[in-house]
């Protein structure tokens, strides 16, 4: 479907342009810097809305495609496009970014220009990953994203930020370099006339790849994605990164970055290596279940709120993986839907924790209590997000988890049952967290000296859109699920061959 | 005049870039005893002029070659009784060397430790060394390769010890000399053995002789020994394991611009000679740009691939522990010799092309990093990672430029270094050397550890107490960093022109 206006190119590079502008501007005061950053991310979001309204649900083909030759000698193209798998993820990114920019309004004081420039470069990288339809282009964006995130954690993070930043960098780099070798192998394998990095063409041309090669390549790609997700044994960078990152960093990390791993499985691993996908399905499902339970148990034991949420992310992404590797319509759509849910609700949780942290400067659960009385608006917001996170019907989390478990039962009842146990754990730690923070006695010292301020207008403005979306996604899921159907069916068709 | 002499004189016309270098050298020597020497850096600027003029004539050769053949063939010009080749391959390298010479000069402009009284000598030695590099890559015979190599080495020994009052610099010179003498001695012995076996010093003639001698092919022990001995000399130039021991000490002690010169110039020339020798006399072209070792029992690619892995692993692992920036860059340059060797062992024109491409990017990355060392020494007075602490916020532009160079050396997109590695690995995987590719990739991860440490010190660590105010950066540095970083960024997003150039230049190894 040729389009006249390269809208995807626009929204991909607009933030980077903003970032450059910020860096090159002479110092003119902090509020201009903030406004400019917000403006760029906001305009990017507005510019991305036509994607949703102009998206055609009846086709699995790529839409809003923009193709240009880049290095013709190697068949490398600049090719961007969206389909049902990436559409909502792009929107999630553009939606979360203005909020992430807003949430650092007060808390970030050092090196503002660089901070916002990093956020905006990061946005370009993330959108780029979701829209690239050429493996080299994809790899470029995938790596480009690392550098601003490294700086975000390392410069504006907490006390152990340097350790966390380096760990994050090295973990992800290890995986992605192996993926790089695998990409080159794919290219060579195709033989001279067929060589291409075009994702759509690769899906067709890789038919009949021998099983052994499929397995090796699946593992090379899969490792990069598994580290990013993170799947159970590769998750150790996540709690560190989450805890040390500044609020905006955590929001982006939880909201978007973790989705890249699962997106990678859907976009590359499953369609490229269908036989291998079927073969590793039990292994991945087991790892996913282990992740769900392990993440849940670890979350139960945390006293640091951010760490608790970090482990809950491990658990939630376990669900996404379980859904995807059910390899059926419900599972995959549930997984995709849960990616959105997790992005929104965990993003919101990090925003809320960031807000209270700005007031109290502690993330220790024990330091809180009686928030329901002291800051009622805040407590309500936290309540909604908590319930969404544990999957209360009517809110978004329910739809995703329900679909995933349906799909997983279809595939294998054992994994599904074990996975469902995680739901109970989720309820225990999330409600426990809420109970400890919102009710119970207020710590006497804190109450007397510093009465907490309730949500400000700015904070309400940040939270309102997310909370609204939590309900919208919970109440009318079909609006969103519809967009996925065609593409997921096509994916399943590839898998069935 | 006899016909031979006439031919030699005629060949001089095609030798003009080198002749200009020689004339510049002489001019500098003469001017060094006149009052000109008193004016600041005048001789250095004269050297620039000489290099640029030589570049203009080199460009003319390039244009002539392109027009005459379109594609280079066996009819490439051979000069001075077939001992020097003027082909696109040589021209490409010579262009790189001129760039290296110029950049070394640029780095020297503000290098404080450089004694103004010795400026003339410095320029002369630099020019001689550059001339040696020219001869090395053009060589078609073992003798010319040896002459070129020594012409590079001997001035470099002096240059490494140029700060006579510095103990480290003296140590560097001494180590470099001793290692160099031993390496070239071993190499000469190897060459004499090969001469005994093949009866010629000419690369092509050696191949011809080896193809014919059946008994030699049956027991290639002597041939292997001589090959290994010759490799010692070349390996010393490119600083590959196990001939790398001199590298860290020399890099640390030598004046920083010279360190930068050594890390790129002789290394590139070493690869030029290795490619010519191993491909033109120890391999046969099996069509389509692929090559096979000439003697089945003499699998030199295996030797070199083991060396390649050892080199990158040793370089990367040792670099992790360094605190001095110059030592870190020394080990990084060892590691890069390992990556580049991957391109030699694949025995295909793609591998050679990848080396040429990578070397061009490597010039900019390495000189950028060494410019930062000069900058750091000039403004902060340190050459250690410790001295970079918090500098990113005090002098943002140079630090961002340094970070770009380091990330590019790691091979992160969208920077030139990524594209270079892309082609290297493409060549390796194309030849199904998966183990080599995997080890190379893992090595890149290790390299990230130490490159990121510098970035970490610059941006992530706190500024030492009492040094929070911004550092005024002289215009010279901003301009120089911009000039060095721009190609790295540009080649990361649009590299087709360089591909064209490198492809054409490697076409003498099969189109």
PDB file of C-alpha atoms in Angstrom, chain B residues 240-242 244 303-317 334-335 338 341 435-436 439 443:
ATOM      1  CA  UNK B 240      49.752  -9.296  16.438  1.00  0.00           C
ATOM      2  CA  UNK B 241      50.268 -11.939  19.096  1.00  0.00           C
ATOM      3  CA  UNK B 242      52.954 -13.203  19.800  1.00  0.00           C
ATOM      4  CA  UNK B 244      52.950  -7.631  20.217  1.00  0.00           C
ATOM      5  CA  UNK B 303      47.935 -20.336  11.281  1.00  0.00           C
ATOM      6  CA  UNK B 304      46.735 -16.809  10.721  1.00  0.00           C
ATOM      7  CA  UNK B 305      43.227 -17.471  12.014  1.00  0.00           C
ATOM      8  CA  UNK B 306      44.621 -18.902  15.232  1.00  0.00           C
ATOM      9  CA  UNK B 307      46.847 -15.836  15.512  1.00  0.00           C
ATOM     10  CA  UNK B 308      43.845 -13.650  14.781  1.00  0.00           C
ATOM     11  CA  UNK B 309      41.817 -15.105  17.633  1.00  0.00           C
ATOM     12  CA  UNK B 310      44.786 -15.046  19.990  1.00  0.00           C
ATOM     13  CA  UNK B 311      45.532 -11.441  19.069  1.00  0.00           C
ATOM     14  CA  UNK B 312      42.063 -10.114  19.616  1.00  0.00           C
ATOM     15  CA  UNK B 313      41.573 -12.073  22.801  1.00  0.00           C
ATOM     16  CA  UNK B 314      44.873 -11.048  24.359  1.00  0.00           C
ATOM     17  CA  UNK B 315      44.423  -7.442  23.278  1.00  0.00           C
ATOM     18  CA  UNK B 316      40.890  -7.157  24.579  1.00  0.00           C
ATOM     19  CA  UNK B 317      41.436  -8.964  27.858  1.00  0.00           C
ATOM     20  CA  UNK B 334      46.400  -5.068  19.177  1.00  0.00           C
ATOM     21  CA  UNK B 335      42.831  -6.305  19.299  1.00  0.00           C
ATOM     22  CA  UNK B 338      43.193  -9.446  15.361  1.00  0.00           C
ATOM     23  CA  UNK B 341      43.518 -10.588  10.376  1.00  0.00           C
ATOM     24  CA  UNK B 435      33.892 -20.349  15.024  1.00  0.00           C
ATOM     25  CA  UNK B 436      35.999 -17.373  14.024  1.00  0.00           C
ATOM     26  CA  UNK B 439      34.903 -15.607  18.790  1.00  0.00           C
ATOM     27  CA  UNK B 443      35.606 -10.270  21.641  1.00  0.00           C
TER      28      UNK B 443
END
